[in-house]
PDB file of C-alpha atoms in Angstrom:
ATOM      1  CA  LEU A 740      57.070  77.541  72.201  1.00  0.00           C
ATOM      2  CA  GLY A 741      55.652  80.366  74.270  1.00  0.00           C
ATOM      3  CA  ASN A 742      52.149  78.929  73.907  1.00  0.00           C
ATOM      4  CA  MET A 743      53.449  75.519  74.938  1.00  0.00           C
ATOM      5  CA  ARG A 744      55.075  76.950  78.062  1.00  0.00           C
ATOM      6  CA  ASN A 745      51.791  78.650  78.979  1.00  0.00           C
ATOM      7  CA  LYS A 746      49.815  75.431  78.486  1.00  0.00           C
ATOM      8  CA  ILE A 747      52.223  73.305  80.529  1.00  0.00           C
ATOM      9  CA  SER A 748      52.267  75.768  83.422  1.00  0.00           C
ATOM     10  CA  GLN A 749      48.453  75.983  83.326  1.00  0.00           C
ATOM     11  CA  ASP A 750      48.214  72.188  83.423  1.00  0.00           C
ATOM     12  CA  TYR A 751      50.402  72.131  86.522  1.00  0.00           C
ATOM     13  CA  ARG A 752      48.283  74.808  88.244  1.00  0.00           C
ATOM     14  CA  ASN A 753      45.222  72.682  87.531  1.00  0.00           C
ATOM     15  CA  LEU A 754      46.885  69.774  89.362  1.00  0.00           C
ATOM     16  CA  GLY A 755      47.438  71.612  92.626  1.00  0.00           C
ATOM     17  CA  TYR A 756      50.734  73.392  91.863  1.00  0.00           C
ATOM     18  CA  PHE A 757      49.197  76.828  92.323  1.00  0.00           C
ATOM     19  CA  ARG A 758      52.592  78.597  92.426  1.00  0.00           C
ATOM     20  CA  PHE A 759      53.860  77.063  89.193  1.00  0.00           C
ATOM     21  CA  SER A 760      54.601  79.548  86.369  1.00  0.00           C
ATOM     22  CA  THR A 761      56.327  79.740  82.995  1.00  0.00           C
ATOM     23  CA  ASP A 762      59.448  81.039  84.758  1.00  0.00           C
ATOM     24  CA  PHE A 763      60.230  77.425  85.701  1.00  0.00           C
ATOM     25  CA  LEU A 764      60.113  76.208  82.073  1.00  0.00           C
ATOM     26  CA  GLU A 765      62.990  76.637  79.658  1.00  0.00           C
ATOM     27  CA  PHE A 766      63.580  75.350  76.139  1.00  0.00           C
ATOM     28  CA  GLU A 767      67.128  74.592  75.012  1.00  0.00           C
ATOM     29  CA  ALA A 768      67.807  74.388  71.243  1.00  0.00           C
ATOM     30  CA  ASP A 769      70.693  72.452  69.672  1.00  0.00           C
ATOM     31  CA  SER A 770      71.189  72.811  65.920  1.00  0.00           C
ATOM     32  CA  GLY A 771      74.701  71.350  65.693  1.00  0.00           C
ATOM     33  CA  ARG A 772      73.987  67.631  65.787  1.00  0.00           C
ATOM     34  CA  ILE A 773      72.271  67.172  62.401  1.00  0.00           C
ATOM     35  CA  PRO A 774      72.252  69.723  59.547  1.00  0.00           C
ATOM     36  CA  HIS A 775      68.989  71.609  59.089  1.00  0.00           C
ATOM     37  CA  THR A 776      67.644  70.049  62.280  1.00  0.00           C
ATOM     38  CA  VAL A 777      67.013  71.525  65.707  1.00  0.00           C
ATOM     39  CA  ASP A 778      66.820  69.418  68.847  1.00  0.00           C
ATOM     40  CA  LEU A 779      64.623  70.923  71.552  1.00  0.00           C
ATOM     41  CA  THR A 780      64.985  70.031  75.221  1.00  0.00           C
ATOM     42  CA  LEU A 781      62.421  71.183  77.772  1.00  0.00           C
ATOM     43  CA  LYS A 782      63.897  71.815  81.202  1.00  0.00           C
ATOM     44  CA  ILE A 783      61.983  72.305  84.437  1.00  0.00           C
ATOM     45  CA  LEU A 784      64.122  74.567  86.593  1.00  0.00           C
ATOM     46  CA  LYS A 785      64.521  73.794  90.256  1.00  0.00           C
ATOM     47  CA  PRO A 786      63.220  76.584  92.516  1.00  0.00           C
ATOM     48  CA  GLU A 787      65.060  77.865  95.548  1.00  0.00           C
ATOM     49  CA  GLN A 788      62.084  76.981  97.760  1.00  0.00           C
ATOM     50  CA  ALA A 789      60.856  73.426  97.321  1.00  0.00           C
ATOM     51  CA  PHE A 790      57.211  74.332  98.010  1.00  0.00           C
ATOM     52  CA  TYR A 791      57.009  76.079  94.620  1.00  0.00           C
ATOM     53  CA  HIS A 792      56.873  72.616  93.058  1.00  0.00           C
ATOM     54  CA  LYS A 793      54.502  71.129  95.587  1.00  0.00           C
ATOM     55  CA  PRO A 794      50.835  70.257  94.943  1.00  0.00           C
ATOM     56  CA  TYR A 795      48.277  71.641  97.403  1.00  0.00           C
ATOM     57  CA  ARG A 796      44.913  70.455  98.616  1.00  0.00           C
ATOM     58  CA  TYR A 797      42.132  72.520 100.139  1.00  0.00           C
ATOM     59  CA  ARG A 798      41.973  72.643 103.893  1.00  0.00           C
ATOM     60  CA  HIS A 799      39.017  75.012 103.761  1.00  0.00           C
ATOM     61  CA  TRP A 800      37.249  76.390 100.673  1.00  0.00           C
ATOM     62  CA  LYS A 801      35.236  79.294 102.080  1.00  0.00           C
ATOM     63  CA  LEU A 802      32.465  81.137 100.246  1.00  0.00           C
ATOM     64  CA  TYR A 803      31.407  84.465 101.739  1.00  0.00           C
ATOM     65  CA  VAL A 804      28.434  86.527 100.539  1.00  0.00           C
ATOM     66  CA  GLY A 805      28.239  90.068 101.873  1.00  0.00           C
ATOM     67  CA  ASN A 806      29.319  93.670 101.444  1.00  0.00           C
ATOM     68  CA  THR A 807      31.149  93.904 104.773  1.00  0.00           C
ATOM     69  CA  PRO A 808      34.633  92.341 105.015  1.00  0.00           C
ATOM     70  CA  PRO A 809      34.268  88.884 106.575  1.00  0.00           C
ATOM     71  CA  SER A 810      35.527  88.122 110.030  1.00  0.00           C
ATOM     72  CA  SER A 811      38.567  85.879 110.261  1.00  0.00           C
ATOM     73  CA  ASN A 812      36.963  83.827 113.031  1.00  0.00           C
ATOM     74  CA  GLU A 813      36.637  80.277 111.765  1.00  0.00           C
ATOM     75  CA  PRO A 814      33.346  79.437 113.621  1.00  0.00           C
ATOM     76  CA  ASN A 815      31.504  81.987 111.437  1.00  0.00           C
ATOM     77  CA  PHE A 816      31.870  79.721 108.410  1.00  0.00           C
ATOM     78  CA  LEU A 817      29.629  76.668 108.555  1.00  0.00           C
ATOM     79  CA  PRO A 818      30.239  73.349 106.811  1.00  0.00           C
ATOM     80  CA  VAL A 819      27.980  72.800 103.826  1.00  0.00           C
ATOM     81  CA  ALA A 820      27.635  69.014 104.128  1.00  0.00           C
ATOM     82  CA  ASP A 821      29.306  66.086 105.854  1.00  0.00           C
ATOM     83  CA  THR A 822      30.403  64.787 102.459  1.00  0.00           C
ATOM     84  CA  LEU A 823      32.315  68.025 101.803  1.00  0.00           C
ATOM     85  CA  PRO A 824      33.975  68.795 105.152  1.00  0.00           C
ATOM     86  CA  TRP A 825      36.441  71.230 103.575  1.00  0.00           C
ATOM     87  CA  LEU A 826      33.738  73.421 101.971  1.00  0.00           C
ATOM     88  CA  ARG A 827      32.476  76.266 104.192  1.00  0.00           C
ATOM     89  CA  TYR A 828      29.778  78.884 103.601  1.00  0.00           C
ATOM     90  CA  LEU A 829      28.634  82.142 105.178  1.00  0.00           C
ATOM     91  CA  ASN A 830      25.905  84.432 103.846  1.00  0.00           C
ATOM     92  CA  ALA A 831      25.855  87.762 105.665  1.00  0.00           C
ATOM     93  CA  ASP A 832      23.789  89.798 103.228  1.00  0.00           C
ATOM     94  CA  GLU A 833      21.751  88.273 100.390  1.00  0.00           C
ATOM     95  CA  ALA A 834      18.812  85.938 101.043  1.00  0.00           C
ATOM     96  CA  VAL A 835      19.426  83.470  98.241  1.00  0.00           C
ATOM     97  CA  ASP A 836      19.089  79.720  98.119  1.00  0.00           C
ATOM     98  CA  GLN A 837      22.250  78.052  99.435  1.00  0.00           C
ATOM     99  CA  SER A 838      22.072  75.113  97.050  1.00  0.00           C
ATOM    100  CA  LEU A 839      21.997  77.524  94.092  1.00  0.00           C
ATOM    101  CA  LEU A 840      25.224  79.181  95.214  1.00  0.00           C
ATOM    102  CA  ILE A 841      27.005  75.940  96.044  1.00  0.00           C
ATOM    103  CA  SER A 842      26.069  74.517  92.646  1.00  0.00           C
ATOM    104  CA  GLN A 843      28.084  77.303  90.977  1.00  0.00           C
ATOM    105  CA  ILE A 844      31.326  75.905  92.435  1.00  0.00           C
ATOM    106  CA  ASP A 845      32.929  73.747  89.781  1.00  0.00           C
ATOM    107  CA  GLN A 846      33.468  70.161  91.003  1.00  0.00           C
ATOM    108  CA  PRO A 847      33.240  70.886  94.749  1.00  0.00           C
ATOM    109  CA  ASN A 848      33.868  67.192  95.521  1.00  0.00           C
ATOM    110  CA  ASN A 849      37.494  67.537  94.407  1.00  0.00           C
ATOM    111  CA  PRO A 850      39.727  68.860  97.235  1.00  0.00           C
ATOM    112  CA  ILE A 851      42.773  69.383  94.978  1.00  0.00           C
ATOM    113  CA  PHE A 852      43.395  72.990  93.995  1.00  0.00           C
ATOM    114  CA  SER A 853      42.744  73.750  90.323  1.00  0.00           C
ATOM    115  CA  GLU A 854      43.096  77.214  88.843  1.00  0.00           C
ATOM    116  CA  GLY A 855      40.891  76.232  85.905  1.00  0.00           C
ATOM    117  CA  GLN A 856      38.070  75.152  88.208  1.00  0.00           C
ATOM    118  CA  LEU A 857      38.430  78.367  90.216  1.00  0.00           C
ATOM    119  CA  ARG A 858      38.173  80.523  87.088  1.00  0.00           C
ATOM    120  CA  LYS A 859      35.128  78.575  85.916  1.00  0.00           C
ATOM    121  CA  THR A 860      33.536  79.085  89.340  1.00  0.00           C
ATOM    122  CA  LEU A 861      34.079  82.857  89.083  1.00  0.00           C
ATOM    123  CA  ALA A 862      32.476  82.826  85.613  1.00  0.00           C
ATOM    124  CA  ASN A 863      29.483  80.858  86.941  1.00  0.00           C
ATOM    125  CA  PHE A 864      28.832  83.435  89.664  1.00  0.00           C
ATOM    126  CA  ALA A 865      29.214  86.290  87.169  1.00  0.00           C
ATOM    127  CA  ARG A 866      26.526  84.739  84.933  1.00  0.00           C
ATOM    128  CA  LEU A 867      24.027  84.824  87.807  1.00  0.00           C
ATOM    129  CA  GLY A 868      23.985  88.623  87.527  1.00  0.00           C
ATOM    130  CA  LEU A 869      23.629  89.025  91.305  1.00  0.00           C
ATOM    131  CA  PHE A 870      27.205  89.788  92.337  1.00  0.00           C
ATOM    132  CA  ALA A 871      30.116  92.015  91.465  1.00  0.00           C
ATOM    133  CA  PRO A 872      33.240  90.216  90.165  1.00  0.00           C
ATOM    134  CA  GLY A 873      34.420  87.912  92.947  1.00  0.00           C
ATOM    135  CA  ASN A 874      37.658  88.459  94.826  1.00  0.00           C
ATOM    136  CA  TYR A 875      39.553  85.523  96.245  1.00  0.00           C
ATOM    137  CA  THR A 876      42.458  85.098  98.652  1.00  0.00           C
ATOM    138  CA  ILE A 877      44.722  82.059  98.954  1.00  0.00           C
ATOM    139  CA  VAL A 878      46.507  81.331 102.220  1.00  0.00           C
ATOM    140  CA  PRO A 879      48.843  78.317 101.903  1.00  0.00           C
ATOM    141  CA  ASN A 880      50.329  76.151 104.625  1.00  0.00           C
ATOM    142  CA  ASP A 881      53.638  75.106 103.085  1.00  0.00           C
ATOM    143  CA  SER A 882      54.470  72.505 105.727  1.00  0.00           C
ATOM    144  CA  SER A 883      51.224  70.528 105.334  1.00  0.00           C
ATOM    145  CA  GLY A 884      50.617  71.139 101.614  1.00  0.00           C
ATOM    146  CA  GLU A 885      47.157  72.549 102.333  1.00  0.00           C
ATOM    147  CA  LEU A 886      45.623  75.923 101.613  1.00  0.00           C
ATOM    148  CA  ASP A 887      42.631  78.029 102.562  1.00  0.00           C
ATOM    149  CA  LEU A 888      40.749  79.778  99.784  1.00  0.00           C
ATOM    150  CA  LEU A 889      38.330  82.600 100.582  1.00  0.00           C
ATOM    151  CA  LEU A 890      35.991  83.764  97.809  1.00  0.00           C
ATOM    152  CA  VAL A 891      34.119  86.999  98.599  1.00  0.00           C
ATOM    153  CA  LEU A 892      30.979  87.882  96.624  1.00  0.00           C
ATOM    154  CA  LYS A 893      29.592  91.400  97.002  1.00  0.00           C
ATOM    155  CA  THR A 894      25.977  91.786  95.965  1.00  0.00           C
ATOM    156  CA  LEU A 895      24.938  94.201  93.244  1.00  0.00           C
ATOM    157  CA  PRO A 896      22.156  96.749  93.993  1.00  0.00           C
ATOM    158  CA  LYS A 897      18.812  94.996  94.258  1.00  0.00           C
ATOM    159  CA  TRP A 898      17.132  97.535  91.971  1.00  0.00           C
ATOM    160  CA  GLN A 899      18.414  98.632  88.569  1.00  0.00           C
ATOM    161  CA  PHE A 900      16.854 101.426  86.509  1.00  0.00           C
ATOM    162  CA  ARG A 901      17.652 102.067  82.821  1.00  0.00           C
ATOM    163  CA  THR A 902      16.374 104.578  80.254  1.00  0.00           C
ATOM    164  CA  GLU A 903      17.134 104.959  76.547  1.00  0.00           C
ATOM    165  CA  TYR A 904      16.091 107.638  74.073  1.00  0.00           C
ATOM    166  CA  GLU A 905      16.259 107.825  70.287  1.00  0.00           C
ATOM    167  CA  PHE A 906      15.582 110.743  67.936  1.00  0.00           C
ATOM    168  CA  SER A 907      15.036 110.277  64.207  1.00  0.00           C
ATOM    169  CA  THR A 908      14.270 112.369  61.136  1.00  0.00           C
ATOM    170  CA  ASN A 909      14.429 111.950  57.348  1.00  0.00           C
ATOM    171  CA  ASN A 910      14.063 113.845  54.061  1.00  0.00           C
ATOM    172  CA  ILE A 911      10.251 113.941  54.170  1.00  0.00           C
ATOM    173  CA  SER A 912      10.237 115.977  57.353  1.00  0.00           C
ATOM    174  CA  LEU A 913       9.351 113.036  59.528  1.00  0.00           C
ATOM    175  CA  PHE A 914      10.432 113.607  63.103  1.00  0.00           C
ATOM    176  CA  GLY A 915      10.346 110.816  65.657  1.00  0.00           C
ATOM    177  CA  LEU A 916      11.065 110.350  69.323  1.00  0.00           C
ATOM    178  CA  ASN A 917      11.312 106.900  70.907  1.00  0.00           C
ATOM    179  CA  GLY A 918      12.250 105.869  74.384  1.00  0.00           C
ATOM    180  CA  ASN A 919      12.154 102.901  76.688  1.00  0.00           C
ATOM    181  CA  ILE A 920      12.423 102.419  80.386  1.00  0.00           C
ATOM    182  CA  SER A 921      13.150  99.296  82.408  1.00  0.00           C
ATOM    183  CA  PHE A 922      13.226  98.272  86.051  1.00  0.00           C
ATOM    184  CA  THR A 923      15.071  95.177  87.220  1.00  0.00           C
ATOM    185  CA  ARG A 924      14.712  93.588  90.649  1.00  0.00           C
ATOM    186  CA  ARG A 925      17.526  91.138  91.357  1.00  0.00           C
ATOM    187  CA  ASN A 926      16.758  88.027  93.384  1.00  0.00           C
ATOM    188  CA  ALA A 927      13.139  89.009  93.910  1.00  0.00           C
ATOM    189  CA  LEU A 928      12.040  85.429  94.617  1.00  0.00           C
ATOM    190  CA  ARG A 929      15.251  84.473  96.499  1.00  0.00           C
ATOM    191  CA  ILE A 930      16.158  81.902  93.845  1.00  0.00           C
ATOM    192  CA  GLY A 931      18.700  83.920  91.876  1.00  0.00           C
ATOM    193  CA  ASP A 932      16.030  85.315  89.539  1.00  0.00           C
ATOM    194  CA  GLN A 933      15.877  88.746  87.911  1.00  0.00           C
ATOM    195  CA  LEU A 934      12.431  90.326  87.702  1.00  0.00           C
ATOM    196  CA  GLU A 935      12.310  92.826  84.852  1.00  0.00           C
ATOM    197  CA  PHE A 936       9.630  95.262  83.688  1.00  0.00           C
ATOM    198  CA  ARG A 937      10.155  97.129  80.424  1.00  0.00           C
ATOM    199  CA  ALA A 938       8.065  99.676  78.560  1.00  0.00           C
ATOM    200  CA  ASN A 939       8.657 101.725  75.436  1.00  0.00           C
ATOM    201  CA  VAL A 940       6.842 104.655  73.870  1.00  0.00           C
ATOM    202  CA  GLY A 941       7.342 106.502  70.593  1.00  0.00           C
ATOM    203  CA  ALA A 942       5.853 109.453  68.708  1.00  0.00           C
ATOM    204  CA  GLU A 943       6.213 110.651  65.117  1.00  0.00           C
ATOM    205  CA  SER A 944       5.100 113.870  63.423  1.00  0.00           C
ATOM    206  CA  GLN A 945       4.989 114.342  59.625  1.00  0.00           C
ATOM    207  CA  GLN A 946       4.430 117.658  57.864  1.00  0.00           C
ATOM    208  CA  LEU A 947       1.752 117.175  55.182  1.00  0.00           C
ATOM    209  CA  THR A 948       1.844 118.713  51.691  1.00  0.00           C
ATOM    210  CA  GLY A 949      -0.697 119.626  48.953  1.00  0.00           C
ATOM    211  CA  SER A 950      -4.256 120.301  50.044  1.00  0.00           C
ATOM    212  CA  PHE A 951      -3.346 119.395  53.621  1.00  0.00           C
ATOM    213  CA  ALA A 952      -0.414 121.804  53.800  1.00  0.00           C
ATOM    214  CA  LYS A 953      -2.379 124.332  55.882  1.00  0.00           C
ATOM    215  CA  SER A 954      -3.267 121.780  58.486  1.00  0.00           C
ATOM    216  CA  SER A 955      -1.339 121.299  61.680  1.00  0.00           C
ATOM    217  CA  GLY A 956       0.297 118.110  60.484  1.00  0.00           C
ATOM    218  CA  PHE A 957      -0.277 114.406  60.956  1.00  0.00           C
ATOM    219  CA  ASN A 958       0.738 112.925  64.307  1.00  0.00           C
ATOM    220  CA  THR A 959       1.152 109.325  65.329  1.00  0.00           C
ATOM    221  CA  LEU A 960       1.642 107.866  68.776  1.00  0.00           C
ATOM    222  CA  ASP A 961       2.899 104.385  69.448  1.00  0.00           C
ATOM    223  CA  HIS A 962       3.246 102.787  72.829  1.00  0.00           C
ATOM    224  CA  ALA A 963       3.890  99.299  74.091  1.00  0.00           C
ATOM    225  CA  TYR A 964       4.916  97.540  77.248  1.00  0.00           C
ATOM    226  CA  ARG A 965       6.378  94.200  78.192  1.00  0.00           C
ATOM    227  CA  ASP A 966       5.396  92.342  81.296  1.00  0.00           C
ATOM    228  CA  TRP A 967       7.967  91.152  83.808  1.00  0.00           C
ATOM    229  CA  GLU A 968       9.953  88.107  82.815  1.00  0.00           C
TER     230      GLU A 968
END
């Protein structure tokens, strides 16, 4: 029953009722009518404020890209297209293709608020690997049934440097050292790409026995690199 309450409330939030929660759903059980039988009644409780059970549409869906808090002045956000008058966009930091960013918004032609679509949009931006987890703010207008949603994307550092080391040994006195290094340049071509260069190097030394025991040992050196991808 708890899972059912969660699913029903989620369905409502996907239909514009962004304030709807499981607190408004209640199951009532009656086991006295028929032996060994339970009648379940689902009740939707009436809230004190009527707007809790009111669907909302977007007035403005605003996407902001930048590391400085956005200004609240409406003219800063520009419409994306005439066909989507409620969708606004402002890029104050990262030079990345606008169409790529807009395409990450799930079903932007639907002006009805949907929590599921919003969560999918956040996941789409996370998969790009260019931004920190997005933060969003919802400002509703309860009298008109409209809301403004502001999604802020802060860019990750353009350069990323990683190193890894590995030591190994075994029962035949084989000692090894391996390491790799990688450089990543995010959005190098301004199309949401990630340019990566990786290289690895390793060395092993084995102590010889028998007639070679007096020698200095047998050394191997292995190195490789991978081009950018």
